[in-house]
C-alpha positions as semicolon CSV with decimal commas, in nm:
position;residue;x (nm);y (nm);z (nm)
1;T;0,543;2,415;-2,975
2;C;0,339;2,166;-2,771
3;V;0,188;2,008;-3,081
4;F;0,531;1,978;-3,244
5;G;0,672;1,823;-2,927
6;L;0,389;1,569;-2,924
7;S;0,462;1,497;-3,289
8;F;0,829;1,434;-3,217
9;I;0,774;1,210;-2,916
10;L;0,511;1,000;-3,094
11;L;0,777;0,909;-3,345
12;G;0,993;0,791;-3,056
13;H;0,728;0,533;-2,971
14;V;0,817;0,336;-3,285
15;A;1,189;0,369;-3,215
16;M;1,163;0,222;-2,866
17;N;0,934;-0,060;-2,972
18;G;1,166;-0,136;-3,263
19;I;1,454;-0,170;-3,017
20;Q;1,248;-0,392;-2,788
21;F;1,143;-0,598;-3,091
22;G;1,509;-0,654;-3,179
23;I;1,598;-0,756;-2,823
24;L;1,312;-1,004;-2,806
25;V;1,382;-1,154;-3,148
26;L;1,738;-1,235;-3,043
27;D;1,616;-1,371;-2,707
28;A;1,362;-1,593;-2,881
29;A;1,634;-1,723;-3,113
30;G;1,871;-1,789;-2,820
31;K;2,120;-1,532;-2,954
32;E;2,115;-1,289;-2,663
33;N;2,490;-1,328;-2,605
34;I;2,614;-1,287;-2,962
35;A;2,893;-1,045;-3,052
36;N;2,779;-0,691;-3,141
37;H;2,443;-0,763;-2,982
38;D;2,342;-0,398;-2,949
39;A;2,435;-0,317;-3,308
40;V;2,229;-0,610;-3,435
41;V;1,930;-0,497;-3,226
42;R;1,950;-0,146;-3,369
43;G;1,974;-0,289;-3,719
44;I;1,657;-0,491;-3,659
45;A;1,486;-0,181;-3,517
46;L;1,567;0,024;-3,827
47;S;1,458;-0,259;-4,057
48;V;1,121;-0,311;-3,891
49;A;1,052;0,066;-3,884
50;F;1,129;0,087;-4,257
51;A;0,915;-0,221;-4,330
52;A;0,616;-0,071;-4,146
53;C;0,650;0,261;-4,331
54;F;0,690;0,081;-4,665
55;L;0,379;-0,129;-4,602
56;H;0,162;0,170;-4,510
57;G;0,309;0,372;-4,795
58;T;0,231;0,117;-5,065
59;W;-0,073;-0,077;-4,941
60;R;-0,282;0,109;-4,684
61;Q;-0,551;-0,158;-4,656
62;G;-0,289;-0,429;-4,613
63;G;-0,145;-0,245;-4,314
64;I;-0,490;-0,230;-4,155
65;Y;-0,552;-0,601;-4,211
66;L;-0,211;-0,691;-4,065
67;N;-0,279;-0,474;-3,763
68;N;-0,612;-0,647;-3,702
69;I;-0,451;-0,992;-3,728
70;L;-0,179;-0,895;-3,480
71;A;-0,441;-0,745;-3,245
72;V;-0,626;-1,076;-3,234
73;F;-0,296;-1,254;-3,166
74;K;-0,216;-1,015;-2,880
75;I;-0,555;-1,081;-2,718
76;G;-0,478;-1,452;-2,755
77;I;-0,152;-1,405;-2,565
78;L;-0,334;-1,237;-2,275
79;L;-0,586;-1,521;-2,265
80;M;-0,307;-1,780;-2,276
81;I;-0,131;-1,625;-1,975
82;F;-0,454;-1,639;-1,773
83;I;-0,521;-1,998;-1,880
84;L;-0,169;-2,102;-1,776
85;G;-0,230;-1,950;-1,434
86;M;-0,557;-2,140;-1,396
87;C;-0,389;-2,463;-1,510
88;A;-0,126;-2,410;-1,241
89;V;-0,403;-2,375;-0,983
90;G;-0,556;-2,700;-1,106
91;G;-0,230;-2,888;-1,067
92;V;-0,162;-2,937;-1,439
93;F;0,195;-2,815;-1,385
94;P;0,415;-2,907;-1,089
95;R;0,412;-2,621;-0,841
96;A;0,730;-2,416;-0,825
97;A;0,775;-2,461;-0,453
98;E;1,020;-2,211;-0,305
99;N;1,228;-2,483;-0,145
100;A;1,255;-2,673;-0,474
101;I;1,418;-2,396;-0,676
102;D;1,716;-2,172;-0,617
103;L;1,557;-1,841;-0,521
104;P;1,744;-1,529;-0,418
105;P;1,666;-1,376;-0,078
106;R;1,369;-1,146;-0,076
107;G;1,469;-0,796;-0,176
108;K;1,302;-0,461;-0,135
109;N;1,034;-0,376;-0,384
110;V;1,039;-0,063;-0,599
111;L;0,836;0,141;-0,353
112;E;1,066;0,055;-0,063
113;Q;1,377;0,129;-0,268
114;T;1,283;0,468;-0,406
115;G;1,044;0,611;-0,151
116;A;0,667;0,587;-0,156
117;A;0,583;0,903;-0,354
118;Y;0,837;0,854;-0,631
119;G;0,775;0,480;-0,644
120;Y;0,402;0,523;-0,690
121;A;0,454;0,793;-0,953
122;E;0,694;0,568;-1,143
123;A;0,446;0,281;-1,125
124;F;0,170;0,514;-1,242
125;L;0,374;0,607;-1,552
126;A;0,428;0,239;-1,630
127;I;0,054;0,174;-1,603
128;L;-0,022;0,471;-1,830
129;F;0,222;0,334;-2,086
130;A;0,061;-0,011;-2,075
131;F;-0,295;0,121;-2,116
132;G;-0,211;0,421;-2,335
133;G;-0,298;0,262;-2,669
134;F;-0,672;0,316;-2,624
135;N;-0,642;0,674;-2,755
136;Q;-0,487;0,581;-3,090
137;A;-0,821;0,546;-3,267
138;N;-0,892;0,915;-3,200
139;Y;-0,604;1,012;-3,428
140;V;-0,770;0,851;-3,731
141;I;-1,135;0,912;-3,642
142;G;-1,179;1,099;-3,971
143;E;-1,119;0,776;-4,164
144;I;-1,399;0,587;-3,988
145;D;-1,737;0,564;-4,159
146;D;-2,012;0,696;-3,931
147;P;-1,778;0,735;-3,630
148;R;-2,057;0,831;-3,388
149;R;-2,217;0,490;-3,434
150;R;-1,908;0,277;-3,498
151;Y;-1,666;0,422;-3,245
152;K;-1,850;0,471;-2,917
153;W;-1,928;0,118;-2,797
154;P;-1,628;-0,056;-2,960
155;A;-1,400;0,193;-2,784
156;F;-1,559;0,139;-2,443
157;S;-1,577;-0,239;-2,483
158;A;-1,215;-0,263;-2,606
159;V;-1,081;-0,075;-2,302
160;A;-1,299;-0,285;-2,069
161;I;-1,193;-0,617;-2,222
162;V;-0,821;-0,535;-2,215
163;S;-0,844;-0,399;-1,859
164;V;-1,010;-0,718;-1,735
165;L;-0,754;-0,934;-1,916
166;Y;-0,465;-0,736;-1,765
167;L;-0,607;-0,784;-1,415
168;L;-0,659;-1,157;-1,473
169;D;-0,303;-1,190;-1,603
170;N;-0,165;-1,014;-1,296
171;A;-0,358;-1,260;-1,082
172;A;-0,192;-1,543;-1,277
173;Y;0,151;-1,392;-1,208
174;F;0,089;-1,381;-0,833
175;I;-0,040;-1,739;-0,836
176;V;0,255;-1,890;-1,023
177;V;0,564;-1,673;-0,969
178;P;0,739;-1,673;-0,629
179;E;0,742;-1,332;-0,463
180;Q;1,120;-1,296;-0,473
181;L;1,124;-1,300;-0,852
182;F;0,908;-0,987;-0,877
183;N;1,230;-0,793;-0,810
184;P;1,375;-0,694;-1,151
185;D;1,729;-0,694;-1,006
186;V;1,725;-1,077;-0,991
187;D;1,775;-1,113;-1,367
188;P;1,724;-0,800;-1,583
189;R;1,679;-1,019;-1,893
190;L;1,368;-1,191;-1,752
191;N;1,043;-1,031;-1,643
192;V;0,756;-1,175;-1,443
193;A;0,587;-1,316;-1,755
194;H;0,906;-1,504;-1,845
195;Y;0,902;-1,666;-1,503
196;L;0,535;-1,760;-1,544
197;F;0,616;-1,949;-1,864
198;K;0,925;-2,100;-1,699
199;Y;0,726;-2,233;-1,402
200;T;0,435;-2,367;-1,611
201;I;0,532;-2,484;-1,959
202;G;0,896;-2,487;-1,853
203;R;0,831;-2,751;-1,588
204;R;0,788;-3,006;-1,866
205;A;1,097;-3,202;-1,964
206;G;1,314;-3,017;-2,212
207;W;1,114;-2,694;-2,196
208;E;1,291;-2,509;-1,914
209;D;1,489;-2,289;-2,154
210;K;1,240;-2,296;-2,442
211;A;0,943;-2,162;-2,244
212;P;1,095;-1,815;-2,177
213;Q;1,206;-1,804;-2,541
214;M;0,848;-1,877;-2,644
215;L;0,725;-1,579;-2,444
216;S;0,995;-1,356;-2,601
217;A;0,865;-1,459;-2,943
218;F;0,507;-1,378;-2,843
219;V;0,601;-1,037;-2,704
220;A;0,810;-0,963;-3,014
221;I;0,498;-1,017;-3,225
222;S;0,309;-0,788;-2,986
223;C;0,577;-0,518;-3,033
224;L;0,544;-0,561;-3,409
225;G;0,171;-0,496;-3,383
226;N;0,240;-0,181;-3,186
227;I;0,485;-0,061;-3,451
228;I;0,232;-0,125;-3,727
229;V;-0,050;0,067;-3,559
230;M;0,170;0,355;-3,439
231;T;0,311;0,399;-3,789
232;Y;-0,044;0,418;-3,924
233;T;-0,171;0,670;-3,669
234;A;0,141;0,881;-3,615
235;A;0,188;0,946;-3,985
236;R;-0,164;1,089;-4,003
237;V;-0,100;1,305;-3,697
238;K;0,207;1,451;-3,870
239;Q;0,007;1,510;-4,184
240;E;-0,261;1,706;-3,996
241;I;0,000;1,908;-3,807
242;A;0,167;1,995;-4,139
243;K;-0,171;2,114;-4,274
244;E;-0,182;2,363;-3,987
245;G;0,149;2,509;-4,104
246;I;0,340;2,411;-3,789
247;L;0,595;2,185;-3,961
248;P;0,831;2,299;-4,238
249;F;0,792;2,168;-4,594
250;R;0,418;2,194;-4,542
251;R;0,314;2,113;-4,897
252;Y;0,514;1,788;-4,907
253;L;0,430;1,663;-4,556
254;A;0,061;1,750;-4,576
255;G;0,003;1,588;-4,914
256;S;-0,108;1,238;-5,007
257;V;-0,029;1,013;-5,299
258;K;-0,215;0,722;-5,450
259;A;-0,097;0,386;-5,319
260;R;0,070;0,182;-5,594
261;I;-0,067;-0,155;-5,484
262;R;-0,434;-0,240;-5,529
263;I;-0,523;-0,591;-5,411
264;P;-0,896;-0,680;-5,415
265;I;-0,865;-0,872;-5,090
266;R;-1,233;-0,815;-5,006
267;K;-1,329;-1,061;-5,278
268;L;-1,188;-1,341;-5,065
269;W;-1,502;-1,323;-4,847
270;G;-1,742;-1,246;-5,131
271;S;-1,764;-0,868;-5,100
272;K;-1,875;-0,692;-5,419
273;K;-1,728;-0,355;-5,317
274;E;-1,473;-0,220;-5,560
275;T;-1,114;-0,179;-5,437
276;L;-1,052;0,191;-5,492
277;P;-0,713;0,366;-5,513
278;E;-0,597;0,457;-5,161
279;D;-0,445;0,786;-5,047
280;V;-0,136;0,745;-4,827
281;P;0,057;1,022;-4,644
282;L;0,392;0,946;-4,807
283;G;0,568;1,262;-4,686
284;A;0,458;1,203;-4,329
285;L;0,579;0,843;-4,348
286;V;0,920;0,961;-4,468
287;L;0,935;1,200;-4,170
288;H;0,820;0,919;-3,943
289;F;1,101;0,686;-4,047
290;T;1,364;0,961;-4,051
291;V;1,309;1,071;-3,692
292;S;1,275;0,710;-3,573
293;A;1,614;0,636;-3,732
294;I;1,762;0,945;-3,566
295;L;1,640;0,834;-3,224
296;V;1,776;0,482;-3,273
297;C;2,117;0,606;-3,390
298;A;2,147;0,902;-3,149
299;T;2,148;0,661;-2,854
300;W;2,410;0,434;-3,010
301;K;2,654;0,461;-2,719
302;Q;2,391;0,342;-2,471
303;Q;2,301;-0,017;-2,412
304;V;1,981;-0,109;-2,589
305;T;1,804;-0,192;-2,262
306;S;1,890;0,154;-2,129
307;T;1,776;0,313;-2,455
308;Y;1,440;0,139;-2,434
309;S;1,386;0,244;-2,071
310;M;1,483;0,604;-2,147
311;L;1,247;0,632;-2,445
312;V;0,962;0,469;-2,251
313;D;1,004;0,717;-1,965
314;L;1,029;1,010;-2,209
315;Y;0,715;0,905;-2,394
316;S;0,514;0,823;-2,082
317;Y;0,605;1,141;-1,898
318;T;0,561;1,379;-2,191
319;V;0,265;1,235;-2,382
320;D;0,076;1,035;-2,121
321;A;0,131;1,258;-1,817
322;V;0,207;1,619;-1,916
323;F;-0,029;1,645;-2,210
324;S;-0,298;1,447;-2,030
325;A;-0,285;1,689;-1,736
326;F;-0,346;1,980;-1,973
327;L;-0,621;1,780;-2,141
328;G;-0,804;1,700;-1,817
329;F;-0,809;2,058;-1,685
330;G;-0,865;2,191;-2,037
331;L;-1,191;1,996;-2,051
332;L;-1,299;2,160;-1,724
333;Y;-1,212;2,502;-1,862
334;M;-1,410;2,437;-2,182
335;R;-1,712;2,321;-1,986
336;F;-1,728;2,590;-1,716
337;F;-1,537;2,894;-1,842
338;S;-1,530;2,886;-2,220
339;K;-1,762;3,117;-2,416
340;R;-1,802;2,859;-2,690
341;D;-2,099;2,687;-2,523
342;W;-1,904;2,364;-2,490
343;A;-2,161;2,204;-2,259
344;R;-2,436;2,231;-2,521
345;H;-2,214;2,100;-2,799
346;S;-2,106;1,811;-2,577
347;W;-2,466;1,716;-2,503
348;N;-2,569;1,739;-2,869
349;S;-2,275;1,532;-2,991
350;G;-2,456;1,205;-2,920
351;F;-2,261;1,119;-2,602
352;R;-2,531;1,227;-2,359
353;I;-2,334;1,210;-2,036
354;P;-2,445;1,424;-1,737
355;A;-2,229;1,732;-1,678
356;Y;-2,127;1,628;-1,327
357;V;-1,993;1,292;-1,455
358;S;-1,791;1,467;-1,724
359;A;-1,655;1,722;-1,475
360;I;-1,558;1,461;-1,215
361;C;-1,380;1,248;-1,476
362;G;-1,190;1,548;-1,614
363;F;-1,085;1,658;-1,263
364;I;-0,966;1,311;-1,158
365;F;-0,785;1,261;-1,491
366;G;-0,605;1,595;-1,468
367;L;-0,519;1,561;-1,100
368;A;-0,385;1,206;-1,138
369;N;-0,156;1,311;-1,420
370;C;-0,033;1,612;-1,224
371;Y;0,073;1,371;-0,951
């Protein structure tokens, strides 16, 4: 039941990012006030989910290349936000002095509004959602050549680089954006990053409205990258779950078919490796799109912003918090109480980490998610 629940919620990740992608595309185009706005957003969400499934179902390697390109672009966005903050410090942009702009009175922050315990827990879930993508590579570790050598240091370095960039970007927000505008009740359509672009690039003549639209376009591309990678990983999770006999229609969902498109793209950089036929989990991709479409349509009566928030909370609480709590304490059980000699297997796996470090990390991880 737990594995099936995880399978279902992972599909919701694509649905919510598809909805956010639709919202941001309309914002970037300046069409946020068009008639039937919510219906158009849901149509875009369904279209992008289908496009991602079609890409991975016909050209597996192409989906991987597109994901890598979008990942580089997303890192570029994080660097750009930090650079804009540093340019503001250096006086490149006119400072957004509080007495020079129409600011609302300072309101209570989230922690003051909801109470300390709940406010911190809610903030913790948001942080987990932002950093949660680091675990996606584990879902497809079987498709990595020599994973012990190729996965360990890239995984650690990727998490470290993104963590540092997030911290630097938050510093840029505090430097540029007036404190009052950190309250989301000021304008629900704009977040702190929108205000950073507004008070840097937007201070140039003619760019006051275009700068927030530029950020919406950037974040829409970021959402697209998330949809591409989640479609790739989640489909393989469903396929493995079907192989265990947990899902119905096991034979169809657990099977693979040969991709119909073979493009020798490696020859562009002189590789002599042959482009072989690729196996794609077509049944799992069909399930992936079907449930994503159900989640998008089942929330039709809600506003799209409310739908996105609901699906984010559902995903963060279920996948990132509940399952992670079981995972953290499960690691402690395996190390200290299991009869399967987990400690020896862990040491011999190539990740030679002292037992006390492993135990402390598992305890902190489980306890934090229980909170």
